[in-house]
Amino acid sequence: MKRIQNYINGKLENPISNQWLDNYDPSVGEVYAHIPNSGKEDVEKAVLAAKKAFKTWSVTSIEERSRILHKIADGIEANMEKLVVAESKDNGKPLALAGAVDIPRAVSNFRFYAQAITQFSSNAHENIGSKSINYTLRKPMGVVGCISPWNLPLYLFSWKIAPALVTGNCVIAKPSEVTPMTAFLLSEICQKAGLPDGVLNIVHGLGTSTGQAIVEHPEIKAISFTGGTKTGAHISRIAAPMFKKLSLELGGKNPNIIFADCDYDKMLKVTLKSSFANQGQICLCGSRIFVEKSIYEQFKKDFITKTKALKVGSPKNPDSDLGAMVSKEHFEKVLSYIQNVEKYGGKLLCGGNPVKVEGHESGYYLEPTIIEVGSNDCKLNQEEIFGPVVTLMPFETEEEVLAMANEVRYGLSSTLWTSNLNRAMRISNALETGIVWVNTWLNRDLRTPFGGVKESGIGREGGFYALEFFTEPKNVCIQYT
Ligand code: NAD
């Protein structure tokens, strides 16, 4: 059976304890690899390597750091097929999705930050009256931690690592234990790209032990975390007394607001994606759909028809719109919401059943599911389900829908469908989310701030925001005569 190894000080190695965890292929429900069950001692070894490497990496020229990031991107491109297959097998997502989105985006993340650093400049403030000048440097922080989730494995892993490395930090990174394979393959790519030993260390294992050891380590100065809100709160409690810098990208329960004056066909097509792409396991999915009353019945009918036509099947099948859910545990969690649909204040409109895929009978497949709800207060509209499950509800006025959209503890993203510019401006200004999409969804420009408000997190990734996060401003004031 394949063994994933830690990447510490430039070498691939077993965990010190020689303890291993099972890694599942969710499309068939079988263990296909083992991953290190790393402990504090592995994290300690990685931190020592990173501290040593920092002395040189932090003073390596921007051109050289940028060149190495481009080489890593080249390595991902050269291994595209292998990485696409690995991501799909580890996560259960359709091959086509991994090939169109996940792995190409990992390439873009490295290339984007390889270029962005060359444009990231310092400020100077001259004060002629007092004959002094202030200039503000952006210094790398030292050793930093990057912890990522399972839904977009290499995509989100590289989204953190690339800005952390290019700003001169040395990194201790942990991918989700549920989807560790592409991070492991990335270690081999980094070795070949000539990344100096110890600059990036990838330590595999459970969140509660390996992840916890990273967060607790006093020499790790910053933590960039993407994952659940509960985990984010736990990390904050540990990190706060050590005054660690934190970037937290957490859960969401995003509204998708549809007005009667929208481009109906485009809206319907995109809403199908924003509801069920990646089996609904994208933090940006629009899981609460609010539809203006005058088109509610029409939309309900069309949306159900389109949803029923979606094909759930093997991730390897090019016809599959939805693949497998990521794990048995997550599959059961999502199913439990559906099984309690009436108790939780909803009515099942379509889907809701596990799917038996021929030849993959033990895989974790679920029909795309639409639930009608009578009120935004219900559990189904207030809790993040993070699966192929959306709720539907009519509204009559702008004020009413805006209040419902904002009446939730999360604030990651929102989508708005209307052709009325004034309304689009009014509502996008008032929505309490970090990201608003108008007449589009998941339309990403890597220069823009990415992140949420309320319990969806603190801080922003993307563009110069991540470069700022991974650097410490230092002001120098010089007076002259
Ligand atoms: P999770 O919080 O369970 O795990 C995320 C990562 O944190 C994993 O690597 C895990 O091992 C680690 N971890 C768990 N406990 C830890 C601890 N005590 N200390 C340190 N690390 C620990 O989340 P998940 O189930 O992997 O991912 C799904 C969640 O991620 C959803 O809530 C989703 O909305 C969120 N998410 C948010 C964004 C965003 O950008 N806001 C993007 C993707 C996913």
PDB file of C-alpha atoms and ligand atoms in Angstrom, residues 146-152 156 159-160 174-179 205-216 223 225-232 234-235 238 248-253 281-284 326 330 333 384 386 410 412 450-452 456-457 461, ligand 1:
ATOM      1  CA  CYS A 146      -0.385  27.015   7.057  1.00  0.00           C
ATOM      2  CA  ILE A 147      -3.304  24.657   7.751  1.00  0.00           C
ATOM      3  CA  SER A 148      -5.809  23.768   5.039  1.00  0.00           C
ATOM      4  CA  PRO A 149      -9.070  21.786   4.604  1.00  0.00           C
ATOM      5  CA  TRP A 150     -10.165  18.897   2.365  1.00  0.00           C
ATOM      6  CA  ASN A 151     -12.626  20.474  -0.066  1.00  0.00           C
ATOM      7  CA  LEU A 152     -10.147  22.083  -2.483  1.00  0.00           C
ATOM      8  CA  LEU A 156      -6.176  26.018  -0.915  1.00  0.00           C
ATOM      9  CA  TRP A 159      -3.039  29.596  -1.923  1.00  0.00           C
ATOM     10  CA  LYS A 160      -1.384  29.911   1.516  1.00  0.00           C
ATOM     11  CA  LYS A 174      -0.381  20.701   7.179  1.00  0.00           C
ATOM     12  CA  PRO A 175      -2.950  19.598   4.604  1.00  0.00           C
ATOM     13  CA  SER A 176      -6.156  17.935   5.754  1.00  0.00           C
ATOM     14  CA  GLU A 177      -5.610  14.351   6.874  1.00  0.00           C
ATOM     15  CA  VAL A 178      -8.644  13.481   4.735  1.00  0.00           C
ATOM     16  CA  THR A 179      -6.957  14.604   1.471  1.00  0.00           C
ATOM     17  CA  GLY A 205      -1.472  14.070  10.549  1.00  0.00           C
ATOM     18  CA  LEU A 206      -4.611  14.753  12.527  1.00  0.00           C
ATOM     19  CA  GLY A 207      -5.819  18.253  13.285  1.00  0.00           C
ATOM     20  CA  THR A 208      -6.123  17.524  16.977  1.00  0.00           C
ATOM     21  CA  SER A 209      -2.488  16.394  17.297  1.00  0.00           C
ATOM     22  CA  THR A 210      -0.311  17.575  14.376  1.00  0.00           C
ATOM     23  CA  GLY A 211      -2.383  20.703  13.695  1.00  0.00           C
ATOM     24  CA  GLN A 212      -2.619  21.483  17.390  1.00  0.00           C
ATOM     25  CA  ALA A 213       1.182  21.106  17.758  1.00  0.00           C
ATOM     26  CA  ILE A 214       1.678  23.669  14.969  1.00  0.00           C
ATOM     27  CA  VAL A 215      -0.706  26.155  16.573  1.00  0.00           C
ATOM     28  CA  GLU A 216       0.834  25.645  20.041  1.00  0.00           C
ATOM     29  CA  ILE A 223      -1.095  30.860  11.456  1.00  0.00           C
ATOM     30  CA  PHE A 225      -5.944  28.627   8.624  1.00  0.00           C
ATOM     31  CA  THR A 226      -8.840  27.602   6.396  1.00  0.00           C
ATOM     32  CA  GLY A 227     -11.458  25.251   7.824  1.00  0.00           C
ATOM     33  CA  GLY A 228     -14.498  25.085  10.064  1.00  0.00           C
ATOM     34  CA  THR A 229     -15.649  27.928  12.336  1.00  0.00           C
ATOM     35  CA  LYS A 230     -15.439  25.738  15.449  1.00  0.00           C
ATOM     36  CA  THR A 231     -11.817  24.839  14.693  1.00  0.00           C
ATOM     37  CA  GLY A 232     -11.052  28.494  13.968  1.00  0.00           C
ATOM     38  CA  HIS A 234     -10.351  26.819  19.071  1.00  0.00           C
ATOM     39  CA  ILE A 235      -7.190  27.954  17.244  1.00  0.00           C
ATOM     40  CA  ILE A 238      -4.649  28.860  21.775  1.00  0.00           C
ATOM     41  CA  LEU A 248      -8.903  32.615   9.542  1.00  0.00           C
ATOM     42  CA  GLU A 249     -11.023  31.600   6.543  1.00  0.00           C
ATOM     43  CA  LEU A 250     -13.993  29.776   8.038  1.00  0.00           C
ATOM     44  CA  GLY A 251     -17.477  28.464   7.272  1.00  0.00           C
ATOM     45  CA  GLY A 252     -20.310  30.047   5.348  1.00  0.00           C
ATOM     46  CA  LYS A 253     -24.061  29.902   4.793  1.00  0.00           C
ATOM     47  CA  GLN A 281     -18.534  21.260  -0.672  1.00  0.00           C
ATOM     48  CA  ILE A 282     -17.289  24.758  -1.519  1.00  0.00           C
ATOM     49  CA  CYS A 283     -17.334  27.369   1.220  1.00  0.00           C
ATOM     50  CA  LEU A 284     -18.732  29.812  -1.396  1.00  0.00           C
ATOM     51  CA  VAL A 326     -15.305  13.331   0.793  1.00  0.00           C
ATOM     52  CA  HIS A 330     -19.111  13.834   6.346  1.00  0.00           C
ATOM     53  CA  LYS A 333     -23.419  14.300   8.801  1.00  0.00           C
ATOM     54  CA  GLU A 384     -23.558  25.109   7.465  1.00  0.00           C
ATOM     55  CA  PHE A 386     -21.539  21.755   3.381  1.00  0.00           C
ATOM     56  CA  TYR A 410     -21.809  33.707   8.894  1.00  0.00           C
ATOM     57  CA  LEU A 412     -18.508  34.847   3.697  1.00  0.00           C
ATOM     58  CA  PHE A 450     -10.798  37.081  -0.232  1.00  0.00           C
ATOM     59  CA  GLY A 451     -12.421  36.363   3.120  1.00  0.00           C
ATOM     60  CA  GLY A 452     -15.445  36.787   5.292  1.00  0.00           C
ATOM     61  CA  SER A 456     -16.723  33.373   8.579  1.00  0.00           C
ATOM     62  CA  GLY A 457     -13.358  34.573   9.779  1.00  0.00           C
ATOM     63  CA  GLU A 461      -6.218  36.363   1.555  1.00  0.00           C
TER      64      GLU A 461
HETATM   65  P1  NAD B   1     -11.681  21.460   9.815  1.00  0.00           P
HETATM   66  O1  NAD B   1     -11.759  22.707  10.614  1.00  0.00           O
HETATM   67  O2  NAD B   1     -12.157  20.210  10.411  1.00  0.00           O
HETATM   68  O3  NAD B   1     -10.163  21.174   9.379  1.00  0.00           O
HETATM   69  C1  NAD B   1      -9.389  22.090   8.647  1.00  0.00           C
HETATM   70  C2  NAD B   1      -7.925  21.819   8.920  1.00  0.00           C
HETATM   71  O4  NAD B   1      -7.656  22.101  10.280  1.00  0.00           O
HETATM   72  C3  NAD B   1      -7.495  20.369   8.699  1.00  0.00           C
HETATM   73  O5  NAD B   1      -6.182  20.333   8.174  1.00  0.00           O
HETATM   74  C4  NAD B   1      -7.522  19.811  10.106  1.00  0.00           C
HETATM   75  O6  NAD B   1      -6.668  18.703  10.277  1.00  0.00           O
HETATM   76  C5  NAD B   1      -7.038  20.998  10.907  1.00  0.00           C
HETATM   77  N1  NAD B   1      -7.411  20.999  12.322  1.00  0.00           N
HETATM   78  C6  NAD B   1      -8.483  20.412  12.906  1.00  0.00           C
HETATM   79  N2  NAD B   1      -8.444  20.598  14.247  1.00  0.00           N
HETATM   80  C7  NAD B   1      -7.327  21.349  14.501  1.00  0.00           C
HETATM   81  C8  NAD B   1      -6.742  21.876  15.689  1.00  0.00           C
HETATM   82  N3  NAD B   1      -7.272  21.655  16.895  1.00  0.00           N
HETATM   83  N4  NAD B   1      -5.615  22.601  15.575  1.00  0.00           N
HETATM   84  C9  NAD B   1      -5.068  22.825  14.364  1.00  0.00           C
HETATM   85  N5  NAD B   1      -5.549  22.334  13.208  1.00  0.00           N
HETATM   86  C10 NAD B   1      -6.676  21.607  13.279  1.00  0.00           C
HETATM   87  O7  NAD B   1     -12.406  21.783   8.444  1.00  0.00           O
HETATM   88  P2  NAD B   1     -12.694  20.777   7.237  1.00  0.00           P
HETATM   89  O8  NAD B   1     -13.802  19.879   7.644  1.00  0.00           O
HETATM   90  O9  NAD B   1     -11.405  20.205   6.767  1.00  0.00           O
HETATM   91  O10 NAD B   1     -13.190  21.791   6.105  1.00  0.00           O
HETATM   92  C11 NAD B   1     -14.514  22.189   5.944  1.00  0.00           C
HETATM   93  C12 NAD B   1     -14.718  23.576   6.497  1.00  0.00           C
HETATM   94  O11 NAD B   1     -13.809  24.481   5.886  1.00  0.00           O
HETATM   95  C13 NAD B   1     -16.094  24.136   6.195  1.00  0.00           C
HETATM   96  O12 NAD B   1     -16.604  24.759   7.344  1.00  0.00           O
HETATM   97  C14 NAD B   1     -15.839  25.167   5.093  1.00  0.00           C
HETATM   98  O13 NAD B   1     -16.766  26.202   5.023  1.00  0.00           O
HETATM   99  C15 NAD B   1     -14.490  25.664   5.494  1.00  0.00           C
HETATM  100  N6  NAD B   1     -13.824  26.293   4.360  1.00  0.00           N
HETATM  101  C16 NAD B   1     -13.697  27.656   4.369  1.00  0.00           C
HETATM  102  C17 NAD B   1     -13.086  28.295   3.295  1.00  0.00           C
HETATM  103  C18 NAD B   1     -12.919  29.790   3.281  1.00  0.00           C
HETATM  104  O14 NAD B   1     -12.167  30.286   2.457  1.00  0.00           O
HETATM  105  N7  NAD B   1     -13.579  30.539   4.135  1.00  0.00           N
HETATM  106  C19 NAD B   1     -12.617  27.543   2.216  1.00  0.00           C
HETATM  107  C20 NAD B   1     -12.779  26.166   2.245  1.00  0.00           C
HETATM  108  C21 NAD B   1     -13.380  25.552   3.337  1.00  0.00           C
END
